[in-house]
CSV table of C-alpha atoms in Angstrom, one decimal:
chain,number,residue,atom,x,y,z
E,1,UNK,CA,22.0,-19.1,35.6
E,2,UNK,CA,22.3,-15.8,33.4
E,3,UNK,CA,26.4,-16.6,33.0
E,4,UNK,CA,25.3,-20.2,32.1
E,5,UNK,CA,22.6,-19.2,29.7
E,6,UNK,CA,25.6,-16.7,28.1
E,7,UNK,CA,28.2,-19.6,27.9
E,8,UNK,CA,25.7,-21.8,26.0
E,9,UNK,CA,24.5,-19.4,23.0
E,10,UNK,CA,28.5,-18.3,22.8
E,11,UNK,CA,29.3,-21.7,22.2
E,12,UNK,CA,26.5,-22.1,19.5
E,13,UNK,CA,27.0,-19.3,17.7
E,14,UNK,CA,30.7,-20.8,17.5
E,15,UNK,CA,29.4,-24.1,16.7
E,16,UNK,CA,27.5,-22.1,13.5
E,17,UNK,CA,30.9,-20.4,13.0
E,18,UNK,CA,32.5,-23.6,12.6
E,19,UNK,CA,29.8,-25.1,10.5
E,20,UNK,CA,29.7,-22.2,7.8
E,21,UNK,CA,33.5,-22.1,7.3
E,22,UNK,CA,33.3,-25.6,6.7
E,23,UNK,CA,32.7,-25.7,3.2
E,24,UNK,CA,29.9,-23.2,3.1
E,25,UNK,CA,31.9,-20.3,2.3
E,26,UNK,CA,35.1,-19.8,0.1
E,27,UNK,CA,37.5,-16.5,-0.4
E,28,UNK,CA,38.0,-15.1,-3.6
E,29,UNK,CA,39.6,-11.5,-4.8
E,30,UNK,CA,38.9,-10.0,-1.2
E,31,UNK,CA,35.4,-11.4,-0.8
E,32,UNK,CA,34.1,-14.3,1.4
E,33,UNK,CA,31.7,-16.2,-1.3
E,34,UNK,CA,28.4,-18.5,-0.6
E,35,UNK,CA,30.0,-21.8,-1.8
E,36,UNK,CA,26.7,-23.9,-0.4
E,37,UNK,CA,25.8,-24.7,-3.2
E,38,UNK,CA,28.0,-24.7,-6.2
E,39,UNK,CA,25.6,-25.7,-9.1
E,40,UNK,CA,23.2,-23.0,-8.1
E,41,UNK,CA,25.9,-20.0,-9.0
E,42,UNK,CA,24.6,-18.3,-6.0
E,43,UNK,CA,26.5,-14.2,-6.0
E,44,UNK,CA,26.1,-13.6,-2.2
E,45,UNK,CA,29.2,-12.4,-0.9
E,46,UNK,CA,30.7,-10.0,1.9
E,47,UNK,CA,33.7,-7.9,2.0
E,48,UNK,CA,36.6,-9.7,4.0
E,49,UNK,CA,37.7,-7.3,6.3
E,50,UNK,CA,33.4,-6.9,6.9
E,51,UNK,CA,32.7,-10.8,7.2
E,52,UNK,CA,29.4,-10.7,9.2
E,53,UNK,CA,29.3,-14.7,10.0
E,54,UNK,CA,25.3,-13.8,11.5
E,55,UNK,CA,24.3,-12.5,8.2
E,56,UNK,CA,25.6,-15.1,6.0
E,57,UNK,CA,24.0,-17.7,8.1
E,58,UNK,CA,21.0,-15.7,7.6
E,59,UNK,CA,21.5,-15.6,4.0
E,60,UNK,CA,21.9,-19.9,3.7
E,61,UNK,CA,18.7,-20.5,6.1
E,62,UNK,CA,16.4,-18.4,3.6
E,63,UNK,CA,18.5,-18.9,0.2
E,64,UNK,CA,19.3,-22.4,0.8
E,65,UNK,CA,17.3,-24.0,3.1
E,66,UNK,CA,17.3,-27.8,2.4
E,67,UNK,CA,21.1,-27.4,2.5
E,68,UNK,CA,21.1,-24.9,5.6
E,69,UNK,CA,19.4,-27.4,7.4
E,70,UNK,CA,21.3,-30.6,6.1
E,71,UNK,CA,24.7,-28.4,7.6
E,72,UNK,CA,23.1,-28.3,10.7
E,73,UNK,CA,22.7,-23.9,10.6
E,74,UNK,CA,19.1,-24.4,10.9
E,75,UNK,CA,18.1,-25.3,14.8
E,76,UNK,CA,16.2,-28.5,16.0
E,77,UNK,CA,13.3,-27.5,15.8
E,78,UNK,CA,13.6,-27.0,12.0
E,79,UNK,CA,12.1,-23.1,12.1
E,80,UNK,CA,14.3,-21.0,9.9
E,81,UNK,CA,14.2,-17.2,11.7
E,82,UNK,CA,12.8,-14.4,9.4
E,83,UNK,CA,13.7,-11.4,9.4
E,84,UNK,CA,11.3,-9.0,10.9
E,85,UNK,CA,10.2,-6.4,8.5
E,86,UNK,CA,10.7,-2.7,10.2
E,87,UNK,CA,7.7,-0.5,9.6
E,88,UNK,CA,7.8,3.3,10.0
E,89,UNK,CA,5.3,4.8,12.3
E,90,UNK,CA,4.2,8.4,10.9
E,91,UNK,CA,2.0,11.1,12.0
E,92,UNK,CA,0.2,12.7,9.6
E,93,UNK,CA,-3.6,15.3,9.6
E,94,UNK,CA,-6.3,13.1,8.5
E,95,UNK,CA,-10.0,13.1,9.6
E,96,UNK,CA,-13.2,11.2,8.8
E,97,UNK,CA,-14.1,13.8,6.6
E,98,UNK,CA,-11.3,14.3,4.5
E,99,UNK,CA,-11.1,10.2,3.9
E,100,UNK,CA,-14.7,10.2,3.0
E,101,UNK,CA,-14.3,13.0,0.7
E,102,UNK,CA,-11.2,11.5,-1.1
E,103,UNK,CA,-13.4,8.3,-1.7
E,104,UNK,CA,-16.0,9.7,-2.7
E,105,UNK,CA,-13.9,11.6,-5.6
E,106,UNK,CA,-12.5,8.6,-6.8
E,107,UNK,CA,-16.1,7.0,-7.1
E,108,UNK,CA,-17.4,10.6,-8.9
E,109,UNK,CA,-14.8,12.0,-10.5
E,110,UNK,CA,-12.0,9.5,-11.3
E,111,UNK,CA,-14.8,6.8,-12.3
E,112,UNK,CA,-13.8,4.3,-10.2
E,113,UNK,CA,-16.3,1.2,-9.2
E,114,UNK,CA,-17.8,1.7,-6.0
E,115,UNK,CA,-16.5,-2.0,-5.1
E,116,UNK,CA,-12.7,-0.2,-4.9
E,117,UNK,CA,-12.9,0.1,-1.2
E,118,UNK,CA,-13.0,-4.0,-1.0
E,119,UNK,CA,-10.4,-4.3,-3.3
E,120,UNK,CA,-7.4,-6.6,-1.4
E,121,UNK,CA,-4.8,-3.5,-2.5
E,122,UNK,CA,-6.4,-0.3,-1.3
E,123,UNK,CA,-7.9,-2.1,1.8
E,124,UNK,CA,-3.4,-2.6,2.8
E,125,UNK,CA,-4.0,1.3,2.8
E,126,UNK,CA,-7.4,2.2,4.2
E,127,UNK,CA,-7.4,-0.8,7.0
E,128,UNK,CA,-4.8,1.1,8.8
E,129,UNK,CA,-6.4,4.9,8.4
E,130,UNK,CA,-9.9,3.5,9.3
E,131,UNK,CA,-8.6,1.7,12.8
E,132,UNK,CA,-7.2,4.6,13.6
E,133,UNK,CA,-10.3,7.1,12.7
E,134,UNK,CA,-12.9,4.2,14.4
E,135,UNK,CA,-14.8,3.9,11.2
E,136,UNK,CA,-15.4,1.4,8.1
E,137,UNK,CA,-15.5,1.4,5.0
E,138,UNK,CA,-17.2,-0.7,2.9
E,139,UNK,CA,-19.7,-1.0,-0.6
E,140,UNK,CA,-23.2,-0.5,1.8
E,141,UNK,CA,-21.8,2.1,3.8
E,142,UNK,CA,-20.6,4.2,0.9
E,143,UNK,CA,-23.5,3.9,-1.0
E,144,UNK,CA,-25.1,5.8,2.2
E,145,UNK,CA,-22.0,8.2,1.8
E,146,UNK,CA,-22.8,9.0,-2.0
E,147,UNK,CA,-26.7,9.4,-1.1
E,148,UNK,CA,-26.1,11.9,1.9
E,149,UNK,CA,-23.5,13.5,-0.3
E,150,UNK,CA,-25.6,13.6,-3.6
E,151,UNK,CA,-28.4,15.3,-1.2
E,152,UNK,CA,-26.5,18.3,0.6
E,153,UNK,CA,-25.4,19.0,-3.0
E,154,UNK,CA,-28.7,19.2,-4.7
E,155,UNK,CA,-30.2,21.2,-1.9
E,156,UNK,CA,-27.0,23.6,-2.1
E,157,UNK,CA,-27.7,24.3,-5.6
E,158,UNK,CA,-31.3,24.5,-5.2
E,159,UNK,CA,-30.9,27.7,-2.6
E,160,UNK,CA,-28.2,28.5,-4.5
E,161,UNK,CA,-30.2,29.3,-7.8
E,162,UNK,CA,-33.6,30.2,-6.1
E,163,UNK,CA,-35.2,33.1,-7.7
E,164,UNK,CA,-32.5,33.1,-10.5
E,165,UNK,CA,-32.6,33.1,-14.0
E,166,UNK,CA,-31.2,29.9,-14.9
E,167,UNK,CA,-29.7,28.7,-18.1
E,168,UNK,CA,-30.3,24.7,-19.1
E,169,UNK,CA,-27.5,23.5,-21.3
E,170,UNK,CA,-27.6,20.0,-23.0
E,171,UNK,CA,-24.5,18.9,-24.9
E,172,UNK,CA,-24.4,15.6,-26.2
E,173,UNK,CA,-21.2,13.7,-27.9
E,174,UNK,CA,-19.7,10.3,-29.5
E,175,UNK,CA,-16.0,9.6,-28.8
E,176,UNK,CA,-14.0,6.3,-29.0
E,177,UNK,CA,-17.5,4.2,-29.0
E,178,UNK,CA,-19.3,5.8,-26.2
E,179,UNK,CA,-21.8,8.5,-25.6
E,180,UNK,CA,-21.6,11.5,-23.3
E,181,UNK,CA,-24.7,13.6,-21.9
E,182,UNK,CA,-24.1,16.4,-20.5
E,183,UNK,CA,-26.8,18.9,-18.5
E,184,UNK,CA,-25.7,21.9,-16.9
E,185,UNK,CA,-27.3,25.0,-15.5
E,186,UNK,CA,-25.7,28.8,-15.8
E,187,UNK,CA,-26.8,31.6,-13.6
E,188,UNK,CA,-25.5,35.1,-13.0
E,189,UNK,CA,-24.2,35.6,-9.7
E,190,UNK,CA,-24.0,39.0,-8.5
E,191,UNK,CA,-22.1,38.7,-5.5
E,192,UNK,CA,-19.4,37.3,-7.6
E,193,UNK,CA,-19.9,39.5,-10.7
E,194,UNK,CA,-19.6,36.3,-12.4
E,195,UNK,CA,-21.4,33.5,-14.3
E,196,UNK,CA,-21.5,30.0,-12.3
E,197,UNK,CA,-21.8,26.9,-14.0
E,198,UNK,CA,-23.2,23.5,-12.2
E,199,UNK,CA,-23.1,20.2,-13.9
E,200,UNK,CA,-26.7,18.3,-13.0
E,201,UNK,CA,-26.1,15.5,-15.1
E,202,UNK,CA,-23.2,13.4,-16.7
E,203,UNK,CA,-23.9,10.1,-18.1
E,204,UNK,CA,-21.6,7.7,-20.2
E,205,UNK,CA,-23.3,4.9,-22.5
E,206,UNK,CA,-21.4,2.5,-24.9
């Protein structure tokens, strides 16, 4: 049955062979040329000495498929093969944590809408990262995210300046149409011989 099965795809992919040099392909300077389809000026074209029969086939089912398939190179049932896409599988350190804190950045520091992790082109990215980690992302769930991280913040500064001196510093500004308040707190810590600065407040309004 196998040596059966082996005769009959031999003598289609003969029968193809036949087909393309039939008019579908002419020579020219040392290069086989896709002759198709004359008016459309199409440049595909292989080496000679590197004719690949498979791969022009290839290139007149998905370049030229009305044709393709009026020549008989497409197969009964009228389904021209694609060519399946390879995608690399890499291994790289990544937690919960670290997702949720890059995120949250691009929420809090880069500006970006909350809504990003629903947009159609970072969902191609994070789909695959949050299958992996078991989790999901999405607008309710980070809102949760920024509250829980907006708390442990708060209560880390509160301890942090407890019994301190504190400095309140308001700076306000107008640039390109839109106004920026700023509030921070200074404090002297001595462990660190050093003056620490926490922002408490940033708002924009146009």
């Amino acid at each position: 049955m196998s040596g059966t099965q082996s005769l009959d795809k031999s003598v289609e992919r003969r029968t193809l062979r036949d087909i393309l040099l039939d008019g579908c392909i002419s020579t020219e300077n040392g290069f086989m040329l896709c002759a198709i389809n004359s008016d459309y000026g199409c440049k595909y074209r292989q080496k000679c000495e590197k004719f690949d029969p498979g791969n022009f086939i290839r290139h007149i089912r998905c370049e030229h498929p009305i044709l393709a398939k009026a020549r008989g190179l497409v197969k009964e049932d009228g389904i021209v093969p694609v060519k399946r896409r390879k995608v690399s599988k890499l291994s790289i350190v990544l937690d919960r944590q670290i997702l949720l804190e890059a995120v949250i950045k691009l929420v809090t520091i880069h500006h970006v809408p909350i809504l990003c992790v629903e947009w159609e082109g970072l969902r191609l990215i994070l789909d695959p990262i949050c299958d992996a980690l078991k989790m999901q992302l999405n607008r309710p769930n980070m809102l949760n995210h920024l509250t829980a991280a907006a708390a442990k913040i708060r209560s880390g500064i509160a301890n942090e300046v407890k019994g301190k001196l504190v400095c309140l510093k308001i700076d306000s500004a107008t640039r390109l149409g839109r106004h920026i308040l700023g509030v921070n707190i200074q404090f002297f810590h001595p462990e660190q011989n050093d003056i620490l600065i926490y922002t408490i407040e940033r708002s924009y309004n146009k």
